[in-house]
XYZ file of C-alpha atoms in Angstrom:
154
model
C -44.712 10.251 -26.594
C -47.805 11.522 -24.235
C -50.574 9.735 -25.051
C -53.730 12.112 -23.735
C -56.650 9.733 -22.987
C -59.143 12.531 -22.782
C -58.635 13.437 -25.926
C -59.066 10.082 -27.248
C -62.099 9.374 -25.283
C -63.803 12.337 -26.826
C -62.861 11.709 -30.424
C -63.948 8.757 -30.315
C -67.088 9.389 -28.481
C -66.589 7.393 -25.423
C -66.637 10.771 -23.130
C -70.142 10.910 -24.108
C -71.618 7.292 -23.595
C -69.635 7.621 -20.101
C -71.658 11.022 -19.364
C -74.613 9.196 -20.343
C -73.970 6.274 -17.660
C -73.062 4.038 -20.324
C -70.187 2.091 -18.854
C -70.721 -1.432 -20.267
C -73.214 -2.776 -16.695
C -74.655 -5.653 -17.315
C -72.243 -7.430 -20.557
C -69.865 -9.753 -20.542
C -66.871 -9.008 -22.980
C -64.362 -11.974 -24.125
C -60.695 -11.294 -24.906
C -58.400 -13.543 -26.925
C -54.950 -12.732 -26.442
C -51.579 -12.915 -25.115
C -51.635 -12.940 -21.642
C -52.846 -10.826 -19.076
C -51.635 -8.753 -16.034
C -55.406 -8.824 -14.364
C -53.008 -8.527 -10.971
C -53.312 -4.711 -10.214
C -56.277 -2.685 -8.931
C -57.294 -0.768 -12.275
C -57.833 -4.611 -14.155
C -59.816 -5.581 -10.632
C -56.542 -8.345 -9.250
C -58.479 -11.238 -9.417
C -60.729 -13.789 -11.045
C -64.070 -15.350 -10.348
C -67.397 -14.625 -9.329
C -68.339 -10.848 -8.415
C -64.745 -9.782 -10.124
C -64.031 -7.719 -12.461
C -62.552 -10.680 -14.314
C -65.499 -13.757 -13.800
C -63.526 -16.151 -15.685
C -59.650 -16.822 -17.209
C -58.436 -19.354 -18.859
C -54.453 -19.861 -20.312
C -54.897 -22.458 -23.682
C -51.354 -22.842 -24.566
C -48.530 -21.683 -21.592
C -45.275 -20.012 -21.444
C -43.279 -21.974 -23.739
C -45.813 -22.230 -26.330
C -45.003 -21.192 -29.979
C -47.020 -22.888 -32.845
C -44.015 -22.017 -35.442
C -41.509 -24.290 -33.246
C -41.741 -27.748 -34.213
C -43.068 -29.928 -31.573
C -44.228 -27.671 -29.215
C -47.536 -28.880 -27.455
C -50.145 -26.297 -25.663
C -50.265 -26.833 -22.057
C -53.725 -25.315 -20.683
C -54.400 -23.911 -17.178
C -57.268 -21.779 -15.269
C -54.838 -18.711 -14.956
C -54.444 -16.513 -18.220
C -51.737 -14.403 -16.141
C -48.507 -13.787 -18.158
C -46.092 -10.712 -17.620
C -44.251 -12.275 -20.420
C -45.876 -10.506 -23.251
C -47.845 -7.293 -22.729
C -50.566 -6.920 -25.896
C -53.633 -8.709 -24.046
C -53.038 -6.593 -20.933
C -52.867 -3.189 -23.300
C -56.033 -4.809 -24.846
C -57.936 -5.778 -21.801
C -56.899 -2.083 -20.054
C -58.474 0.690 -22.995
C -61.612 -1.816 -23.276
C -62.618 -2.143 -18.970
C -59.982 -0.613 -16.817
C -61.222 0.518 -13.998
C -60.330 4.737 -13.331
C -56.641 5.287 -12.182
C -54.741 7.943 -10.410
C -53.723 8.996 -14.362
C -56.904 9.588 -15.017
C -57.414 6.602 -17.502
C -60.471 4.808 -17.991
C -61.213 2.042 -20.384
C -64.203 1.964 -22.578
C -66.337 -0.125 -20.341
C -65.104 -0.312 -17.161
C -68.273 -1.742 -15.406
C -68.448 -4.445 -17.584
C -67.462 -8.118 -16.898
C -64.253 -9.891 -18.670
C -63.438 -13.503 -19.739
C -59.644 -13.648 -20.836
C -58.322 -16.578 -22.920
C -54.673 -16.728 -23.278
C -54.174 -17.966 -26.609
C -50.200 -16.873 -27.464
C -47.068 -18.239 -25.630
C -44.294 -15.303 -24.634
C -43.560 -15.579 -27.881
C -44.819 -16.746 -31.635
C -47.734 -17.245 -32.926
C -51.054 -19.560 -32.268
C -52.153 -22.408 -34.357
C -55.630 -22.607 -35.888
C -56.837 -25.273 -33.754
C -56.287 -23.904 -30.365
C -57.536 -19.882 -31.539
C -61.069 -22.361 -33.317
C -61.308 -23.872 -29.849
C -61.048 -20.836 -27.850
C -63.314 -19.177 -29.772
C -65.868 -21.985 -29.852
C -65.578 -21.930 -25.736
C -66.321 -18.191 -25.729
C -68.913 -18.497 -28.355
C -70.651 -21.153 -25.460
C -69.964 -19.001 -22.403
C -71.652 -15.463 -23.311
C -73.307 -16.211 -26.926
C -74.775 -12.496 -26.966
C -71.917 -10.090 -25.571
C -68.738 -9.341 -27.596
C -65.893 -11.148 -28.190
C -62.681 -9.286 -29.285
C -60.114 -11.360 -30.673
C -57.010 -9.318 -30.788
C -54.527 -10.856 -32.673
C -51.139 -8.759 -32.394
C -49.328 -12.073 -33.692
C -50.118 -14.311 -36.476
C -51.864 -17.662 -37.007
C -49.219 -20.327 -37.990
């Protein structure tokens, strides 16, 4: 299937807020997903300060899967997975940056925070998706926080 992104960006109205210089400048938007493939120019390949991506953090690791019995989250600074692909579809239509296929995301001058809250596979248990949430909820208060969840709560 041929998706055309034009198309999309004009019924929905984002062709318009783009003509109008409205690219997302100036907000920070969280997302709360699998993880991400930030690692290629159109997601901006890195995190930190004056990035694309100003902060990442991974709550849970690889091998995490809330519906497996004993598994325990393992938490790093790098929300990078090529595991699972949902958080990097996610994080691409909100802010990618334009590409050679003529794709652009929704707000592609914005800043991202991207919280890995899903394993490769499974699902996420309440407590770590209430702590994540509560972190993002600190860190930018008045932007937008999408939580995404292509997988269930356990």
């Amino acid at each position: 299937m041929c998706v055309d992104f034009e198309i999309l960006q004009i019924r929905t109205g984002v062709d318009k807020l783009h003509a109008a210089g409205i690219k997302g400048k100036g907000i920070t938007i969280a997302i709360m997903d699998t993880g991400f493939d930030y690692k290629q120019d159109a997601l901006g390949n890195a995190i930190g300060p004056g990035n694309k991506v100003t902060y990442g953090y991974d709550w849970v690791g690889d091998d995490y899967d809330a519906n497996k019995e004993g598994t325990v989250a393992v938490e790093d600074d790098d929300p990078y997975a090529d595991c699972s692909i949902h958080g990097t579809h996610v994080f691409g239509i909100t802010g990618a940056n334009p590409t050679k296929f003529g794709v652009t995301g929704v707000a592609p001058e914005a800043s991202f925070e991207l919280h890995r809250v899903f394993g490769c596979e499974g699902s996420v248990a309440d407590d770590v998706a209430i702590k994540a949430s509560i972190a993002i909820y600190v860190s930018i208060p008045a932007s937008s926080q999408h939580i995404s969840m292509q997988k269930f709560f356990a």
